[in-house]
PDB file of C-alpha atoms in Angstrom:
ATOM      1  CA  UNK S   1     -21.358  -3.875  61.141  1.00 91.00           C
ATOM      2  CA  UNK S   2     -24.704  -2.358  62.573  1.00 95.00           C
ATOM      3  CA  UNK S   3     -24.867  -1.660  66.606  1.00 97.00           C
ATOM      4  CA  UNK S   4     -27.525  -1.254  68.250  1.00 97.00           C
ATOM      5  CA  UNK S   5     -27.853  -0.302  72.620  1.00 98.00           C
ATOM      6  CA  UNK S   6     -32.085  -1.450  72.889  1.00 98.00           C
ATOM      7  CA  UNK S   7     -32.404   1.235  75.944  1.00 98.00           C
ATOM      8  CA  UNK S   8     -35.549   1.565  78.124  1.00 98.00           C
ATOM      9  CA  UNK S   9     -35.612   4.556  80.402  1.00 98.00           C
ATOM     10  CA  UNK S  10     -34.463   5.197  83.565  1.00 97.00           C
ATOM     11  CA  UNK S  11     -36.925   4.448  86.751  1.00 97.00           C
ATOM     12  CA  UNK S  12     -39.351   7.929  86.525  1.00 96.00           C
ATOM     13  CA  UNK S  13     -41.733   9.694  89.315  1.00 92.00           C
ATOM     14  CA  UNK S  14     -45.247   8.985  89.644  1.00 85.00           C
ATOM     15  CA  UNK S  15     -45.030  11.422  92.781  1.00 84.00           C
ATOM     16  CA  UNK S  16     -46.989  14.185  90.363  1.00 82.00           C
ATOM     17  CA  UNK S  17     -50.700  12.425  88.774  1.00 81.00           C
ATOM     18  CA  UNK S  18     -51.318  15.438  87.068  1.00 83.00           C
ATOM     19  CA  UNK S  19     -48.406  14.933  85.116  1.00 88.00           C
ATOM     20  CA  UNK S  20     -49.296  13.879  81.918  1.00 92.00           C
ATOM     21  CA  UNK S  21     -47.127  10.602  80.296  1.00 91.00           C
ATOM     22  CA  UNK S  22     -45.192  12.559  78.668  1.00 95.00           C
ATOM     23  CA  UNK S  23     -44.251  14.457  80.814  1.00 95.00           C
ATOM     24  CA  UNK S  24     -42.764  12.788  83.758  1.00 95.00           C
ATOM     25  CA  UNK S  25     -39.617  13.191  85.555  1.00 96.00           C
ATOM     26  CA  UNK S  26     -36.805  10.387  86.847  1.00 97.00           C
ATOM     27  CA  UNK S  27     -36.951   9.877  90.200  1.00 96.00           C
ATOM     28  CA  UNK S  28     -33.516   9.766  91.802  1.00 95.00           C
ATOM     29  CA  UNK S  29     -32.537   6.494  91.274  1.00 95.00           C
ATOM     30  CA  UNK S  30     -33.191   6.661  87.814  1.00 96.00           C
ATOM     31  CA  UNK S  31     -30.562  10.030  87.889  1.00 97.00           C
ATOM     32  CA  UNK S  32     -28.337   7.621  89.283  1.00 96.00           C
ATOM     33  CA  UNK S  33     -28.721   4.258  87.171  1.00 96.00           C
ATOM     34  CA  UNK S  34     -28.500   5.596  83.871  1.00 97.00           C
ATOM     35  CA  UNK S  35     -24.884   6.824  83.722  1.00 96.00           C
ATOM     36  CA  UNK S  36     -23.474   3.538  86.419  1.00 95.00           C
ATOM     37  CA  UNK S  37     -25.538   1.791  82.669  1.00 96.00           C
ATOM     38  CA  UNK S  38     -23.585   4.319  80.447  1.00 96.00           C
ATOM     39  CA  UNK S  39     -20.368   3.471  82.158  1.00 95.00           C
ATOM     40  CA  UNK S  40     -21.194  -0.511  81.601  1.00 95.00           C
ATOM     41  CA  UNK S  41     -21.933  -0.531  78.223  1.00 96.00           C
ATOM     42  CA  UNK S  42     -19.329   1.854  77.775  1.00 95.00           C
ATOM     43  CA  UNK S  43     -16.693  -1.483  78.502  1.00 95.00           C
ATOM     44  CA  UNK S  44     -17.917  -2.484  75.137  1.00 95.00           C
ATOM     45  CA  UNK S  45     -16.300  -0.965  72.847  1.00 91.00           C
ATOM     46  CA  UNK S  46     -18.505   0.260  70.570  1.00 95.00           C
ATOM     47  CA  UNK S  47     -18.159   3.366  68.701  1.00 94.00           C
ATOM     48  CA  UNK S  48     -21.257   5.398  69.258  1.00 96.00           C
ATOM     49  CA  UNK S  49     -22.556   7.851  66.918  1.00 94.00           C
ATOM     50  CA  UNK S  50     -25.454   9.214  68.137  1.00 96.00           C
ATOM     51  CA  UNK S  51     -28.193   8.584  70.999  1.00 98.00           C
ATOM     52  CA  UNK S  52     -31.927   8.629  69.544  1.00 98.00           C
ATOM     53  CA  UNK S  53     -34.883   8.941  72.235  1.00 98.00           C
ATOM     54  CA  UNK S  54     -38.561   9.872  73.144  1.00 98.00           C
ATOM     55  CA  UNK S  55     -39.894  12.666  73.690  1.00 98.00           C
ATOM     56  CA  UNK S  56     -41.152  12.298  76.761  1.00 98.00           C
ATOM     57  CA  UNK S  57     -38.913  13.667  80.429  1.00 98.00           C
ATOM     58  CA  UNK S  58     -38.158  10.100  81.082  1.00 98.00           C
ATOM     59  CA  UNK S  59     -36.397   9.235  77.547  1.00 98.00           C
ATOM     60  CA  UNK S  60     -35.246  12.488  77.520  1.00 98.00           C
ATOM     61  CA  UNK S  61     -33.666  12.513  80.838  1.00 98.00           C
ATOM     62  CA  UNK S  62     -31.905   8.865  80.150  1.00 98.00           C
ATOM     63  CA  UNK S  63     -30.354  10.191  77.693  1.00 98.00           C
ATOM     64  CA  UNK S  64     -28.977  13.208  78.364  1.00 98.00           C
ATOM     65  CA  UNK S  65     -27.162  10.782  82.123  1.00 97.00           C
ATOM     66  CA  UNK S  66     -26.357   8.119  80.523  1.00 96.00           C
ATOM     67  CA  UNK S  67     -25.110  10.592  77.105  1.00 97.00           C
ATOM     68  CA  UNK S  68     -21.962  11.735  78.459  1.00 97.00           C
ATOM     69  CA  UNK S  69     -20.650   7.967  79.989  1.00 96.00           C
ATOM     70  CA  UNK S  70     -20.798   6.742  76.604  1.00 96.00           C
ATOM     71  CA  UNK S  71     -18.049   9.716  74.859  1.00 96.00           C
ATOM     72  CA  UNK S  72     -21.367  11.477  73.273  1.00 97.00           C
ATOM     73  CA  UNK S  73     -22.859  15.070  74.071  1.00 96.00           C
ATOM     74  CA  UNK S  74     -25.700  17.256  74.712  1.00 95.00           C
ATOM     75  CA  UNK S  75     -25.577  17.997  71.264  1.00 97.00           C
ATOM     76  CA  UNK S  76     -25.525  13.584  69.541  1.00 97.00           C
ATOM     77  CA  UNK S  77     -28.702  13.319  71.299  1.00 98.00           C
ATOM     78  CA  UNK S  78     -31.758  13.579  67.984  1.00 98.00           C
ATOM     79  CA  UNK S  79     -35.217  13.818  69.199  1.00 98.00           C
ATOM     80  CA  UNK S  80     -37.164  11.613  67.489  1.00 98.00           C
ATOM     81  CA  UNK S  81     -41.122  11.854  68.068  1.00 98.00           C
ATOM     82  CA  UNK S  82     -42.286   8.491  67.100  1.00 96.00           C
ATOM     83  CA  UNK S  83     -40.364   6.358  69.213  1.00 98.00           C
ATOM     84  CA  UNK S  84     -42.835   7.813  71.519  1.00 98.00           C
ATOM     85  CA  UNK S  85     -44.263   4.662  71.252  1.00 97.00           C
ATOM     86  CA  UNK S  86     -45.649   0.681  72.452  1.00 97.00           C
ATOM     87  CA  UNK S  87     -45.615  -0.696  69.365  1.00 97.00           C
ATOM     88  CA  UNK S  88     -42.324  -1.950  68.259  1.00 98.00           C
ATOM     89  CA  UNK S  89     -43.422  -1.904  64.476  1.00 97.00           C
ATOM     90  CA  UNK S  90     -43.263   1.449  64.959  1.00 97.00           C
ATOM     91  CA  UNK S  91     -40.209   1.527  66.318  1.00 97.00           C
ATOM     92  CA  UNK S  92     -39.512  -1.093  63.549  1.00 97.00           C
ATOM     93  CA  UNK S  93     -40.033   0.869  60.370  1.00 97.00           C
ATOM     94  CA  UNK S  94     -38.286   3.655  62.251  1.00 97.00           C
ATOM     95  CA  UNK S  95     -34.652   1.746  61.788  1.00 96.00           C
ATOM     96  CA  UNK S  96     -35.739   1.163  58.660  1.00 95.00           C
ATOM     97  CA  UNK S  97     -35.539   4.557  57.254  1.00 95.00           C
ATOM     98  CA  UNK S  98     -32.396   5.547  59.690  1.00 94.00           C
ATOM     99  CA  UNK S  99     -28.877   6.344  56.380  1.00 87.00           C
ATOM    100  CA  UNK S 100     -26.659   3.785  55.891  1.00 85.00           C
ATOM    101  CA  UNK S 101     -24.128   5.722  58.177  1.00 87.00           C
ATOM    102  CA  UNK S 102     -25.577   4.905  60.651  1.00 87.00           C
ATOM    103  CA  UNK S 103     -23.456   2.991  62.388  1.00 92.00           C
ATOM    104  CA  UNK S 104     -23.139   2.552  66.460  1.00 94.00           C
ATOM    105  CA  UNK S 105     -26.786   3.913  67.711  1.00 96.00           C
ATOM    106  CA  UNK S 106     -28.232   3.810  70.708  1.00 98.00           C
ATOM    107  CA  UNK S 107     -32.563   4.192  71.241  1.00 98.00           C
ATOM    108  CA  UNK S 108     -34.111   5.378  74.457  1.00 98.00           C
ATOM    109  CA  UNK S 109     -37.777   4.750  74.381  1.00 97.00           C
ATOM    110  CA  UNK S 110     -40.039   2.299  75.907  1.00 98.00           C
ATOM    111  CA  UNK S 111     -42.021  -0.857  76.951  1.00 97.00           C
ATOM    112  CA  UNK S 112     -43.093  -2.577  75.537  1.00 98.00           C
ATOM    113  CA  UNK S 113     -42.172  -1.646  72.533  1.00 98.00           C
ATOM    114  CA  UNK S 114     -38.745  -1.641  73.446  1.00 97.00           C
ATOM    115  CA  UNK S 115     -38.549  -5.474  75.080  1.00 98.00           C
ATOM    116  CA  UNK S 116     -40.299  -6.578  71.744  1.00 98.00           C
ATOM    117  CA  UNK S 117     -38.175  -5.055  69.658  1.00 98.00           C
ATOM    118  CA  UNK S 118     -35.022  -6.936  71.602  1.00 98.00           C
ATOM    119  CA  UNK S 119     -37.626 -10.063  70.808  1.00 98.00           C
ATOM    120  CA  UNK S 120     -37.825  -9.649  66.777  1.00 98.00           C
ATOM    121  CA  UNK S 121     -34.102  -8.761  65.965  1.00 98.00           C
ATOM    122  CA  UNK S 122     -32.412 -12.112  67.692  1.00 97.00           C
ATOM    123  CA  UNK S 123     -34.726 -14.351  68.473  1.00 97.00           C
ATOM    124  CA  UNK S 124     -35.039 -13.990  72.304  1.00 96.00           C
ATOM    125  CA  UNK S 125     -37.850 -14.421  74.917  1.00 96.00           C
ATOM    126  CA  UNK S 126     -37.014 -11.256  77.351  1.00 97.00           C
ATOM    127  CA  UNK S 127     -39.411 -11.426  79.394  1.00 96.00           C
ATOM    128  CA  UNK S 128     -40.215  -6.913  80.517  1.00 97.00           C
ATOM    129  CA  UNK S 129     -36.454  -5.561  80.017  1.00 98.00           C
ATOM    130  CA  UNK S 130     -36.019  -3.033  83.587  1.00 97.00           C
ATOM    131  CA  UNK S 131     -35.545  -0.324  83.438  1.00 97.00           C
ATOM    132  CA  UNK S 132     -32.778   1.108  82.228  1.00 98.00           C
ATOM    133  CA  UNK S 133     -32.118  -2.389  81.548  1.00 98.00           C
ATOM    134  CA  UNK S 134     -29.680  -2.042  78.003  1.00 98.00           C
ATOM    135  CA  UNK S 135     -29.858  -4.754  75.205  1.00 98.00           C
ATOM    136  CA  UNK S 136     -26.944  -4.264  72.250  1.00 98.00           C
ATOM    137  CA  UNK S 137     -27.430  -5.857  69.388  1.00 98.00           C
ATOM    138  CA  UNK S 138     -24.978  -5.648  66.218  1.00 97.00           C
ATOM    139  CA  UNK S 139     -26.788  -6.475  63.332  1.00 96.00           C
ATOM    140  CA  UNK S 140     -24.841  -8.284  60.034  1.00 92.00           C
ATOM    141  CA  UNK S 141     -26.301  -5.437  57.596  1.00 93.00           C
ATOM    142  CA  UNK S 142     -24.812  -2.876  55.335  1.00 92.00           C
ATOM    143  CA  UNK S 143     -28.113  -1.092  55.125  1.00 92.00           C
ATOM    144  CA  UNK S 144     -30.372  -0.790  57.924  1.00 94.00           C
ATOM    145  CA  UNK S 145     -33.702  -0.956  55.436  1.00 93.00           C
ATOM    146  CA  UNK S 146     -32.860  -4.567  55.161  1.00 93.00           C
ATOM    147  CA  UNK S 147     -33.005  -5.553  59.222  1.00 94.00           C
ATOM    148  CA  UNK S 148     -35.606  -7.895  59.985  1.00 94.00           C
ATOM    149  CA  UNK S 149     -36.380 -10.981  62.388  1.00 96.00           C
ATOM    150  CA  UNK S 150     -33.632 -12.814  63.534  1.00 96.00           C
ATOM    151  CA  UNK S 151     -30.882 -11.022  61.983  1.00 96.00           C
ATOM    152  CA  UNK S 152     -29.499  -9.237  66.018  1.00 96.00           C
ATOM    153  CA  UNK S 153     -27.608 -11.015  68.113  1.00 97.00           C
ATOM    154  CA  UNK S 154     -27.130  -9.785  71.190  1.00 97.00           C
ATOM    155  CA  UNK S 155     -23.647  -9.414  72.303  1.00 97.00           C
ATOM    156  CA  UNK S 156     -24.943  -8.102  76.256  1.00 97.00           C
ATOM    157  CA  UNK S 157     -27.575  -7.539  77.841  1.00 97.00           C
ATOM    158  CA  UNK S 158     -27.499  -5.715  81.393  1.00 96.00           C
ATOM    159  CA  UNK S 159     -29.568  -3.022  83.980  1.00 96.00           C
ATOM    160  CA  UNK S 160     -28.835  -1.656  87.139  1.00 94.00           C
ATOM    161  CA  UNK S 161     -30.319  -4.764  89.270  1.00 88.00           C
ATOM    162  CA  UNK S 162     -28.662  -7.478  87.417  1.00 84.00           C
ATOM    163  CA  UNK S 163     -24.853  -6.214  89.031  1.00 68.00           C
ATOM    164  CA  UNK S 164     -26.425  -5.376  92.779  1.00 55.00           C
ATOM    165  CA  UNK S 165     -27.698  -9.385  92.310  1.00 49.00           C
ATOM    166  CA  UNK S 166     -25.223 -11.026  91.464  1.00 50.00           C
ATOM    167  CA  UNK S 167     -22.910  -9.238  94.787  1.00 44.00           C
ATOM    168  CA  UNK S 168     -25.751 -10.013  97.252  1.00 43.00           C
TER     169      UNK S 168
END
């Protein structure tokens, strides 16, 4: 059994228009939301082994803020250049190359790839995962290379404003 939390990076800043897309940092709200979402994800009782993230600064910062909340440290974060993509098929290919022993993974990357991958794996119809949104999938395979359409069961889906909306 495999578990994967597909996470869209937290809210980023667009203040400095001279920055390249890869160099955009989180804004204040993003810095606050990432550890909160990590705490909510930790309540799901999954044992996490690693965080993989895009090399984009906003994704790396999201991973850094989120990791301690799920019991991981900076040494458990791996930056993967191929996760800087907006195409779910590239994410799917990367997943299929993971080692068999990898079971509880967090992946922080970008839309629309993250939403499209969740929809492909779980046969769901999410319109758009919001910033710092988390989709947790349970996948009944022993080997990541066998992952395919409809093989994931979405056991948890949440995003920062979700709890605010429930209270309001």
